[in-house]
mmCIF file of C-alpha atoms in Angstrom:
data_model
loop_
_atom_site.group_PDB
_atom_site.id
_atom_site.type_symbol
_atom_site.label_atom_id
_atom_site.label_comp_id
_atom_site.label_asym_id
_atom_site.label_seq_id
_atom_site.Cartn_x
_atom_site.Cartn_y
_atom_site.Cartn_z
ATOM 1 C CA MET A 1 24.986 -23.568 -29.795
ATOM 2 C CA PRO A 2 26.531 -21.092 -30.523
ATOM 3 C CA ILE A 3 26.277 -21.491 -34.290
ATOM 4 C CA VAL A 4 28.447 -19.226 -36.431
ATOM 5 C CA GLN A 5 27.874 -18.704 -40.150
ATOM 6 C CA ILE A 6 30.613 -16.896 -42.066
ATOM 7 C CA ASP A 7 30.209 -15.674 -45.643
ATOM 8 C CA TRP A 8 33.403 -14.525 -47.313
ATOM 9 C CA VAL A 9 34.939 -14.365 -50.780
ATOM 10 C CA GLU A 10 36.005 -17.742 -52.155
ATOM 11 C CA GLY A 11 39.649 -18.543 -52.705
ATOM 12 C CA ARG A 12 40.814 -18.996 -49.123
ATOM 13 C CA SER A 13 43.020 -22.039 -48.467
ATOM 14 C CA VAL A 14 42.172 -24.910 -46.146
ATOM 15 C CA GLU A 15 44.929 -23.594 -43.881
ATOM 16 C CA GLN A 16 43.121 -20.262 -43.622
ATOM 17 C CA LYS A 17 39.842 -22.035 -42.853
ATOM 18 C CA ARG A 18 41.598 -24.105 -40.196
ATOM 19 C CA GLU A 19 42.912 -20.914 -38.587
ATOM 20 C CA LEU A 20 39.499 -19.259 -38.900
ATOM 21 C CA ALA A 21 37.758 -22.171 -37.173
ATOM 22 C CA GLU A 22 40.273 -22.263 -34.341
ATOM 23 C CA LYS A 23 40.392 -18.524 -33.658
ATOM 24 C CA VAL A 24 36.709 -17.749 -34.073
ATOM 25 C CA THR A 25 35.812 -20.639 -31.765
ATOM 26 C CA ALA A 26 38.228 -19.324 -29.131
ATOM 27 C CA ALA A 27 36.779 -15.818 -29.460
ATOM 28 C CA VAL A 28 33.182 -17.031 -29.099
ATOM 29 C CA CYS A 29 34.051 -19.158 -26.062
ATOM 30 C CA GLU A 30 35.800 -16.299 -24.283
ATOM 31 C CA ALA A 31 32.966 -13.833 -24.830
ATOM 32 C CA GLY A 32 30.145 -16.315 -24.396
ATOM 33 C CA LYS A 33 31.579 -18.369 -21.530
ATOM 34 C CA CYS A 34 30.927 -21.676 -23.244
ATOM 35 C CA PRO A 35 33.062 -24.761 -23.986
ATOM 36 C CA PRO A 36 34.554 -25.198 -27.489
ATOM 37 C CA GLU A 37 32.487 -28.364 -28.022
ATOM 38 C CA ALA A 38 29.377 -26.181 -28.087
ATOM 39 C CA VAL A 39 30.526 -24.127 -31.079
ATOM 40 C CA THR A 40 29.682 -25.036 -34.681
ATOM 41 C CA ILE A 41 31.019 -22.990 -37.594
ATOM 42 C CA ILE A 42 29.798 -22.991 -41.185
ATOM 43 C CA ILE A 43 31.980 -21.275 -43.789
ATOM 44 C CA ARG A 44 30.296 -20.163 -47.001
ATOM 45 C CA ASP A 45 32.628 -19.359 -49.881
ATOM 46 C CA GLN A 46 31.068 -16.850 -52.253
ATOM 47 C CA ALA A 47 32.006 -16.017 -55.817
ATOM 48 C CA LYS A 48 32.643 -12.334 -56.565
ATOM 49 C CA THR A 49 29.715 -12.425 -58.979
ATOM 50 C CA ASN A 50 27.455 -13.267 -56.031
ATOM 51 C CA ILE A 51 28.309 -10.410 -53.687
ATOM 52 C CA ALA A 52 27.435 -6.774 -54.123
ATOM 53 C CA LYS A 53 28.230 -3.648 -52.168
ATOM 54 C CA ALA A 54 26.548 -0.327 -52.918
ATOM 55 C CA GLY A 55 24.685 -1.988 -55.770
ATOM 56 C CA VAL A 56 27.838 -3.131 -57.599
ATOM 57 C CA LEU A 57 28.986 -6.747 -57.898
ATOM 58 C CA MET A 58 32.429 -7.354 -56.411
ATOM 59 C CA ALA A 59 33.341 -8.870 -59.779
ATOM 60 C CA ASP A 60 32.721 -5.456 -61.376
ATOM 61 C CA ARG A 61 34.720 -3.374 -58.922
ATOM 62 C CA LYS A 62 38.013 -1.977 -60.090
ATOM 63 C CA MET B 1 23.667 -2.898 -42.816
ATOM 64 C CA PRO B 2 21.191 -3.599 -44.395
ATOM 65 C CA ILE B 3 22.327 -7.075 -45.423
ATOM 66 C CA VAL B 4 20.275 -8.861 -48.073
ATOM 67 C CA GLN B 5 20.547 -12.606 -48.732
ATOM 68 C CA ILE B 6 18.830 -13.904 -51.863
ATOM 69 C CA ASP B 7 18.362 -17.612 -52.603
ATOM 70 C CA TRP B 8 17.208 -18.412 -56.114
ATOM 71 C CA VAL B 9 17.544 -21.153 -58.706
ATOM 72 C CA GLU B 10 20.987 -21.370 -60.310
ATOM 73 C CA GLY B 11 21.472 -20.566 -63.949
ATOM 74 C CA ARG B 12 21.083 -16.808 -63.893
ATOM 75 C CA SER B 13 23.670 -14.848 -65.901
ATOM 76 C CA VAL B 14 26.119 -12.344 -64.471
ATOM 77 C CA GLU B 15 24.104 -9.676 -66.259
ATOM 78 C CA GLN B 16 21.012 -10.717 -64.313
ATOM 79 C CA LYS B 17 22.967 -10.627 -61.043
ATOM 80 C CA ARG B 18 24.269 -7.185 -61.930
ATOM 81 C CA GLU B 19 20.710 -5.984 -62.507
ATOM 82 C CA LEU B 20 19.536 -7.689 -59.304
ATOM 83 C CA ALA B 21 22.240 -6.008 -57.223
ATOM 84 C CA GLU B 22 21.519 -2.592 -58.666
ATOM 85 C CA LYS B 23 17.735 -2.714 -58.393
ATOM 86 C CA VAL B 24 17.460 -4.424 -55.015
ATOM 87 C CA THR B 25 19.942 -1.951 -53.546
ATOM 88 C CA ALA B 26 17.887 0.962 -54.884
ATOM 89 C CA ALA B 27 14.701 -0.559 -53.473
ATOM 90 C CA VAL B 28 16.210 -1.083 -50.017
ATOM 91 C CA CYS B 29 17.607 2.456 -49.934
ATOM 92 C CA GLU B 30 14.287 4.034 -50.879
ATOM 93 C CA ALA B 31 12.307 2.127 -48.275
ATOM 94 C CA GLY B 32 14.976 2.171 -45.585
ATOM 95 C CA LYS B 33 16.272 5.703 -46.079
ATOM 96 C CA CYS B 34 19.891 4.642 -46.182
ATOM 97 C CA PRO B 35 22.789 5.282 -48.573
ATOM 98 C CA PRO B 36 23.710 2.593 -51.165
ATOM 99 C CA GLU B 37 27.132 2.154 -49.526
ATOM 100 C CA ALA B 38 25.377 0.634 -46.516
ATOM 101 C CA VAL B 39 23.797 -2.196 -48.482
ATOM 102 C CA THR B 40 25.472 -5.601 -48.926
ATOM 103 C CA ILE B 41 23.885 -8.317 -51.040
ATOM 104 C CA ILE B 42 24.710 -12.027 -51.072
ATOM 105 C CA ILE B 43 23.275 -14.121 -53.908
ATOM 106 C CA ARG B 44 23.004 -17.861 -53.318
ATOM 107 C CA ASP B 45 22.494 -19.981 -56.441
ATOM 108 C CA GLN B 46 20.682 -23.199 -55.618
ATOM 109 C CA ALA B 47 20.438 -26.389 -57.651
ATOM 110 C CA LYS B 48 16.909 -27.680 -58.348
ATOM 111 C CA THR B 49 17.776 -30.800 -56.372
ATOM 112 C CA ASN B 50 18.303 -28.604 -53.326
ATOM 113 C CA ILE B 51 14.976 -26.772 -53.222
ATOM 114 C CA ALA B 52 11.601 -28.248 -52.373
ATOM 115 C CA LYS B 53 8.088 -26.864 -52.357
ATOM 116 C CA ALA B 54 5.190 -28.809 -50.848
ATOM 117 C CA GLY B 55 7.562 -31.681 -50.113
ATOM 118 C CA VAL B 56 8.670 -32.125 -53.738
ATOM 119 C CA LEU B 57 12.116 -31.241 -55.078
ATOM 120 C CA MET B 58 12.049 -28.670 -57.869
ATOM 121 C CA ALA B 59 14.047 -31.192 -59.900
ATOM 122 C CA ASP B 60 11.087 -33.601 -59.693
ATOM 123 C CA ARG B 61 8.380 -31.147 -60.683
ATOM 124 C CA LYS B 62 6.850 -31.533 -64.094
ATOM 125 C CA MET C 1 11.756 -19.138 -54.715
ATOM 126 C CA PRO C 2 13.368 -16.599 -54.786
ATOM 127 C CA ILE C 3 13.633 -16.153 -51.007
ATOM 128 C CA VAL C 4 14.987 -12.837 -49.752
ATOM 129 C CA GLN C 5 16.205 -12.324 -46.178
ATOM 130 C CA ILE C 6 16.856 -8.727 -45.118
ATOM 131 C CA ASP C 7 18.608 -7.799 -41.861
ATOM 132 C CA TRP C 8 18.441 -4.145 -40.920
ATOM 133 C CA VAL C 9 18.354 -1.948 -37.830
ATOM 134 C CA GLU C 10 15.087 -2.098 -35.918
ATOM 135 C CA GLY C 11 12.824 0.935 -35.709
ATOM 136 C CA ARG C 12 11.443 0.987 -39.238
ATOM 137 C CA SER C 13 7.675 1.553 -39.509
ATOM 138 C CA VAL C 14 5.189 -0.886 -40.994
ATOM 139 C CA GLU C 15 4.815 1.592 -43.837
ATOM 140 C CA GLN C 16 8.536 1.282 -44.582
ATOM 141 C CA LYS C 17 8.317 -2.513 -44.489
ATOM 142 C CA ARG C 18 5.349 -2.381 -46.857
ATOM 143 C CA GLU C 19 7.361 -0.237 -49.272
ATOM 144 C CA LEU C 20 10.380 -2.534 -48.876
ATOM 145 C CA ALA C 21 8.338 -5.640 -49.659
ATOM 146 C CA GLU C 22 6.757 -4.084 -52.709
ATOM 147 C CA LYS C 23 9.906 -2.587 -54.218
ATOM 148 C CA VAL C 24 12.292 -5.435 -53.483
ATOM 149 C CA THR C 25 9.819 -7.926 -54.949
ATOM 150 C CA ALA C 26 9.543 -5.830 -58.109
ATOM 151 C CA ALA C 27 13.340 -5.601 -58.347
ATOM 152 C CA VAL C 28 13.811 -9.361 -57.944
ATOM 153 C CA CYS C 29 11.138 -10.124 -60.527
ATOM 154 C CA GLU C 30 12.633 -7.782 -63.119
ATOM 155 C CA ALA C 31 16.142 -9.174 -62.742
ATOM 156 C CA GLY C 32 15.129 -12.784 -62.205
ATOM 157 C CA LYS C 33 12.291 -12.974 -64.741
ATOM 158 C CA CYS C 34 9.883 -14.538 -62.279
ATOM 159 C CA PRO C 35 6.323 -13.739 -61.184
ATOM 160 C CA PRO C 36 5.743 -11.815 -57.904
ATOM 161 C CA GLU C 37 3.930 -14.826 -56.411
ATOM 162 C CA ALA C 38 7.240 -16.697 -56.396
ATOM 163 C CA VAL C 39 8.986 -14.181 -54.136
ATOM 164 C CA THR C 40 9.045 -14.507 -50.339
ATOM 165 C CA ILE C 41 10.663 -11.849 -48.156
ATOM 166 C CA ILE C 42 11.697 -12.147 -44.512
ATOM 167 C CA ILE C 43 12.604 -8.935 -42.676
ATOM 168 C CA ARG C 44 14.781 -9.269 -39.579
ATOM 169 C CA ASP C 45 14.841 -6.236 -37.294
ATOM 170 C CA GLN C 46 18.088 -6.071 -35.338
ATOM 171 C CA ALA C 47 18.910 -4.108 -32.202
ATOM 172 C CA LYS C 48 21.990 -1.873 -32.382
ATOM 173 C CA THR C 49 23.553 -3.978 -29.639
ATOM 174 C CA ASN C 50 23.395 -6.960 -31.976
ATOM 175 C CA ILE C 51 25.213 -5.559 -34.997
ATOM 176 C CA ALA C 52 28.888 -4.744 -35.256
ATOM 177 C CA LYS C 53 31.033 -3.186 -37.935
ATOM 178 C CA ALA C 54 34.832 -3.143 -37.690
ATOM 179 C CA GLY C 55 34.580 -4.850 -34.298
ATOM 180 C CA VAL C 56 32.418 -2.128 -32.748
ATOM 181 C CA LEU C 57 28.739 -2.530 -31.829
ATOM 182 C CA MET C 58 26.462 -0.052 -33.594
ATOM 183 C CA ALA C 59 25.193 0.879 -30.130
ATOM 184 C CA ASP C 60 28.718 2.090 -29.253
ATOM 185 C CA ARG C 61 29.306 4.145 -32.357
ATOM 186 C CA LYS C 62 29.268 7.879 -31.960
ATOM 187 C CA MET D 1 6.077 -19.806 -44.923
ATOM 188 C CA PRO D 2 7.362 -21.880 -43.153
ATOM 189 C CA ILE D 3 10.817 -21.733 -44.712
ATOM 190 C CA VAL D 4 13.308 -24.432 -43.727
ATOM 191 C CA GLN D 5 17.049 -24.158 -44.366
ATOM 192 C CA ILE D 6 19.098 -27.304 -43.840
ATOM 193 C CA ASP D 7 22.902 -27.341 -43.813
ATOM 194 C CA TRP D 8 24.491 -30.772 -43.906
ATOM 195 C CA VAL D 9 27.621 -32.466 -45.205
ATOM 196 C CA GLU D 10 27.751 -32.830 -48.984
ATOM 197 C CA GLY D 11 27.605 -36.233 -50.584
ATOM 198 C CA ARG D 12 23.949 -37.117 -50.048
ATOM 199 C CA SER D 13 22.122 -38.591 -53.062
ATOM 200 C CA VAL D 14 19.148 -37.027 -54.795
ATOM 201 C CA GLU D 15 17.113 -39.901 -53.356
ATOM 202 C CA GLN D 16 18.098 -38.836 -49.842
ATOM 203 C CA LYS D 17 17.195 -35.225 -50.607
ATOM 204 C CA ARG D 18 13.842 -36.376 -51.969
ATOM 205 C CA GLU D 19 13.183 -38.279 -48.748
ATOM 206 C CA LEU D 20 14.366 -35.318 -46.667
ATOM 207 C CA ALA D 21 12.043 -32.916 -48.459
ATOM 208 C CA GLU D 22 9.050 -35.219 -48.105
ATOM 209 C CA LYS D 23 9.554 -36.107 -44.437
ATOM 210 C CA VAL D 24 10.607 -32.699 -43.153
ATOM 211 C CA THR D 25 7.629 -31.098 -44.898
ATOM 212 C CA ALA D 26 5.277 -33.622 -43.272
ATOM 213 C CA ALA D 27 6.866 -32.977 -39.860
ATOM 214 C CA VAL D 28 6.542 -29.191 -40.187
ATOM 215 C CA CYS D 29 2.921 -29.447 -41.318
ATOM 216 C CA GLU D 30 1.935 -31.693 -38.425
ATOM 217 C CA ALA D 31 3.538 -29.485 -35.784
ATOM 218 C CA GLY D 32 2.673 -26.171 -37.409
ATOM 219 C CA LYS D 33 -0.827 -26.995 -38.650
ATOM 220 C CA CYS D 34 -0.173 -25.730 -42.133
ATOM 221 C CA PRO D 35 -0.681 -27.168 -45.623
ATOM 222 C CA PRO D 36 2.325 -28.698 -47.466
ATOM 223 C CA GLU D 37 2.064 -26.033 -50.184
ATOM 224 C CA ALA D 38 3.169 -23.454 -47.604
ATOM 225 C CA VAL D 39 6.491 -25.157 -46.891
ATOM 226 C CA THR D 40 9.697 -24.299 -48.763
ATOM 227 C CA ILE D 41 12.934 -26.173 -48.084
ATOM 228 C CA ILE D 42 16.465 -25.147 -49.037
ATOM 229 C CA ILE D 43 19.197 -27.767 -48.715
ATOM 230 C CA ARG D 44 22.767 -26.498 -48.421
ATOM 231 C CA ASP D 45 25.479 -29.077 -49.077
ATOM 232 C CA GLN D 46 28.678 -28.189 -47.242
ATOM 233 C CA ALA D 47 32.197 -29.467 -47.830
ATOM 234 C CA LYS D 48 33.984 -30.919 -44.777
ATOM 235 C CA THR D 49 36.551 -28.152 -45.098
ATOM 236 C CA ASN D 50 33.769 -25.637 -44.495
ATOM 237 C CA ILE D 51 32.346 -26.983 -41.233
ATOM 238 C CA ALA D 52 34.012 -26.935 -37.837
ATOM 239 C CA LYS D 53 33.048 -28.298 -34.459
ATOM 240 C CA ALA D 54 34.990 -27.412 -31.309
ATOM 241 C CA GLY D 55 37.387 -25.370 -33.431
ATOM 242 C CA VAL D 56 38.377 -28.278 -35.697
ATOM 243 C CA LEU D 57 37.394 -28.618 -39.355
ATOM 244 C CA MET D 58 35.414 -31.777 -40.080
ATOM 245 C CA ALA D 59 38.028 -32.511 -42.753
ATOM 246 C CA ASP D 60 40.667 -32.732 -40.004
ATOM 247 C CA ARG D 61 38.784 -35.025 -37.666
ATOM 248 C CA LYS D 62 39.959 -38.585 -37.393
ATOM 249 C CA MET E 1 25.573 -31.004 -38.313
ATOM 250 C CA PRO E 2 22.908 -31.127 -39.733
ATOM 251 C CA ILE E 3 21.723 -27.650 -38.756
ATOM 252 C CA VAL E 4 18.098 -26.779 -39.459
ATOM 253 C CA GLN E 5 16.766 -23.195 -39.422
ATOM 254 C CA ILE E 6 12.999 -22.788 -39.522
ATOM 255 C CA ASP E 7 11.274 -19.445 -40.060
ATOM 256 C CA TRP E 8 7.546 -19.426 -39.411
ATOM 257 C CA VAL E 9 4.832 -17.047 -38.240
ATOM 258 C CA GLU E 10 4.970 -16.268 -34.526
ATOM 259 C CA GLY E 11 2.234 -17.443 -32.209
ATOM 260 C CA ARG E 12 2.998 -21.152 -32.032
ATOM 261 C CA SER E 13 2.921 -22.708 -28.545
ATOM 262 C CA VAL E 14 5.860 -24.333 -26.797
ATOM 263 C CA GLU E 15 4.036 -27.624 -27.271
ATOM 264 C CA GLN E 16 4.049 -27.070 -31.040
ATOM 265 C CA LYS E 17 7.766 -26.233 -30.968
ATOM 266 C CA ARG E 18 8.418 -29.380 -28.945
ATOM 267 C CA GLU E 19 6.582 -31.450 -31.552
ATOM 268 C CA LEU E 20 8.396 -29.625 -34.368
ATOM 269 C CA ALA E 21 11.801 -30.329 -32.836
ATOM 270 C CA GLU E 22 11.029 -33.997 -32.283
ATOM 271 C CA LYS E 23 9.507 -34.717 -35.685
ATOM 272 C CA VAL E 24 11.881 -32.673 -37.813
ATOM 273 C CA THR E 25 14.860 -34.271 -36.076
ATOM 274 C CA ALA E 26 13.459 -37.733 -36.762
ATOM 275 C CA ALA E 27 12.847 -36.820 -40.414
ATOM 276 C CA VAL E 28 16.385 -35.485 -40.894
ATOM 277 C CA CYS E 29 17.924 -38.548 -39.246
ATOM 278 C CA GLU E 30 15.970 -40.985 -41.410
ATOM 279 C CA ALA E 31 16.845 -39.238 -44.661
ATOM 280 C CA GLY E 32 20.392 -38.292 -43.699
ATOM 281 C CA LYS E 33 21.382 -41.459 -41.851
ATOM 282 C CA CYS E 34 22.714 -39.588 -38.855
ATOM 283 C CA PRO E 35 22.126 -39.860 -35.090
ATOM 284 C CA PRO E 36 19.698 -37.418 -33.384
ATOM 285 C CA GLU E 37 22.561 -35.949 -31.315
ATOM 286 C CA ALA E 38 23.997 -34.507 -34.509
ATOM 287 C CA VAL E 39 20.919 -32.418 -35.299
ATOM 288 C CA THR E 40 20.500 -28.810 -34.122
ATOM 289 C CA ILE E 41 17.320 -26.861 -34.816
ATOM 290 C CA ILE E 42 16.795 -23.102 -34.606
ATOM 291 C CA ILE E 43 13.212 -21.818 -34.711
ATOM 292 C CA ARG E 44 12.704 -18.202 -35.763
ATOM 293 C CA ASP E 45 9.299 -16.718 -34.948
ATOM 294 C CA GLN E 46 8.408 -13.931 -37.350
ATOM 295 C CA ALA E 47 5.812 -11.197 -37.009
ATOM 296 C CA LYS E 48 3.315 -10.893 -39.871
ATOM 297 C CA THR E 49 4.671 -7.410 -40.530
ATOM 298 C CA ASN E 50 8.046 -8.981 -41.294
ATOM 299 C CA ILE E 51 7.036 -11.508 -43.942
ATOM 300 C CA ALA E 52 5.893 -10.766 -47.455
ATOM 301 C CA LYS E 53 4.631 -12.909 -50.282
ATOM 302 C CA ALA E 54 4.117 -11.523 -53.784
ATOM 303 C CA GLY E 55 5.160 -8.107 -52.514
ATOM 304 C CA VAL E 56 2.458 -7.913 -49.836
ATOM 305 C CA LEU E 57 3.093 -8.128 -46.085
ATOM 306 C CA MET E 58 1.262 -11.005 -44.412
ATOM 307 C CA ALA E 59 -0.157 -8.403 -42.040
ATOM 308 C CA ASP E 60 -1.891 -6.758 -45.001
ATOM 309 C CA ARG E 61 -3.406 -9.883 -46.497
ATOM 310 C CA LYS E 62 -7.144 -10.331 -46.137
ATOM 311 C CA MET F 1 32.442 -8.947 -46.498
ATOM 312 C CA PRO F 2 33.134 -11.086 -44.470
ATOM 313 C CA ILE F 3 29.689 -11.292 -42.868
ATOM 314 C CA VAL F 4 29.387 -13.265 -39.642
ATOM 315 C CA GLN F 5 26.049 -14.414 -38.214
ATOM 316 C CA ILE F 6 26.098 -15.780 -34.672
ATOM 317 C CA ASP F 7 23.117 -17.544 -33.072
ATOM 318 C CA TRP F 8 23.404 -18.127 -29.331
ATOM 319 C CA VAL F 9 21.176 -18.387 -26.291
ATOM 320 C CA GLU F 10 19.685 -15.070 -25.169
ATOM 321 C CA GLY F 11 20.676 -13.521 -21.878
ATOM 322 C CA ARG F 12 24.176 -12.330 -22.718
ATOM 323 C CA SER F 13 25.043 -8.789 -21.587
ATOM 324 C CA VAL F 14 25.966 -5.912 -23.863
ATOM 325 C CA GLU F 15 29.462 -6.207 -22.428
ATOM 326 C CA GLN F 16 29.648 -9.812 -23.661
ATOM 327 C CA LYS F 17 28.398 -8.770 -27.089
ATOM 328 C CA ARG F 18 31.000 -6.011 -27.195
ATOM 329 C CA GLU F 19 33.723 -8.533 -26.398
ATOM 330 C CA LEU F 20 32.286 -10.973 -28.948
ATOM 331 C CA ALA F 21 32.291 -8.345 -31.695
ATOM 332 C CA GLU F 22 35.838 -7.279 -30.950
ATOM 333 C CA LYS F 23 37.367 -10.738 -30.660
ATOM 334 C CA VAL F 24 35.515 -12.416 -33.516
ATOM 335 C CA THR F 25 36.403 -9.531 -35.829
ATOM 336 C CA ALA F 26 40.067 -9.859 -34.881
ATOM 337 C CA ALA F 27 39.940 -13.620 -35.468
ATOM 338 C CA VAL F 28 38.338 -13.248 -38.893
ATOM 339 C CA CYS F 29 40.835 -10.580 -39.950
ATOM 340 C CA GLU F 30 43.839 -12.669 -38.914
ATOM 341 C CA ALA F 31 42.660 -15.768 -40.737
ATOM 342 C CA GLY F 32 41.133 -13.987 -43.718
ATOM 343 C CA LYS F 33 43.758 -11.280 -44.192
ATOM 344 C CA CYS F 34 41.244 -8.494 -44.369
ATOM 345 C CA PRO F 35 40.848 -5.134 -42.605
ATOM 346 C CA PRO F 36 38.421 -4.847 -39.639
ATOM 347 C CA GLU F 37 36.282 -2.353 -41.585
ATOM 348 C CA ALA F 38 35.307 -5.181 -43.926
ATOM 349 C CA VAL F 39 33.773 -7.320 -41.190
ATOM 350 C CA THR F 40 30.082 -7.141 -40.259
ATOM 351 C CA ILE F 41 28.668 -9.200 -37.384
ATOM 352 C CA ILE F 42 25.031 -9.981 -36.655
ATOM 353 C CA ILE F 43 24.212 -11.471 -33.249
ATOM 354 C CA ARG F 44 20.936 -13.384 -32.959
ATOM 355 C CA ASP F 45 19.719 -13.997 -29.410
ATOM 356 C CA GLN F 46 17.556 -17.114 -29.247
ATOM 357 C CA ALA F 47 15.124 -18.195 -26.541
ATOM 358 C CA LYS F 48 15.636 -21.698 -25.110
ATOM 359 C CA THR F 49 12.225 -22.635 -26.457
ATOM 360 C CA ASN F 50 13.516 -21.936 -29.956
ATOM 361 C CA ILE F 51 16.599 -24.163 -29.991
ATOM 362 C CA ALA F 52 16.668 -27.940 -30.023
ATOM 363 C CA LYS F 53 19.434 -30.480 -29.874
ATOM 364 C CA ALA F 54 18.804 -34.198 -30.468
ATOM 365 C CA GLY F 55 15.101 -33.423 -30.882
ATOM 366 C CA VAL F 56 14.721 -31.830 -27.446
ATOM 367 C CA LEU F 57 14.149 -28.123 -26.826
ATOM 368 C CA MET F 58 16.845 -26.525 -24.668
ATOM 369 C CA ALA F 59 14.015 -25.320 -22.427
ATOM 370 C CA ASP F 60 13.174 -28.977 -21.698
ATOM 371 C CA ARG F 61 16.676 -30.155 -20.915
ATOM 372 C CA LYS F 62 17.494 -30.939 -17.299
#
């Protein structure tokens, strides 16, 4: 604990995930007053056909 | 907000996801009295080897 | 399966949750071609101090 | 209900998932005093580039 | 990792949660070939007004 | 999108949640190259009786 689950659109590079892990962990530790070892992050890459906003799939947005 | 996460068995078409997004968003807005723009949907397609009911994988059900 | 998890702002009535359950289940069944008995819904009521958009807690929005 | 979601590192065999489903269901039923038919399990296989501990991706750990 | 999230109906005792944690962890370790220290469990107690099956809230079932 | 779900031990102040929302959003935007308006955060406060590590509830740890 804390456990962080992040859903975002697929296509990000490993370098971006590396940066995400590092920066989000730092942010959680500062706000939550906990050591980095306590923080687990799960990244979920989602296809644009699997996300919708306002009833419209991201894959269908222009 | 609201955020809707839907896990179902993989294999649905994009057309089915389109219909799901549209109809679930409408349903949430009617019950929750919120505008469609507020609703985000995440669809998670799951393999039958990754779902179990009553201790048995869906892939093993006859 | 399908399993639907809905996070929204707390304060909705049981009547609204009843309507949500009924309508979302119907929507999922139509799009997913599955019987109502297959659909489970979990509603998660969230305090406005526990949701943020654009880095700002809903409780702090004016 | 109960609904169990398990995130772990990808690469497990179907045999391991079968064992997981069987044993976790038994464990939940014993503790929760519920019949096996009530238990649904979702297994989420995660790539090592999508999990981080202490700010470091599992893919980068030595 | 693994991370296990369990949603069930509220009302279980701490003793039941203790048993759940112990037995589910053992089950995951046996199937996943991992040490107990690697396993995190989150238990989510849900009100019967916040769960629905077949479109009907558990609170409304007779 | 992105959607961030954070489970941590209950007892944090609103001020800590405010800081969490602000800093995690900034971290996600930097790594993901997206505007802050796209980021939604859900904070889930968990009781120590509802989290376990290595098969032991946090409430039972000395």
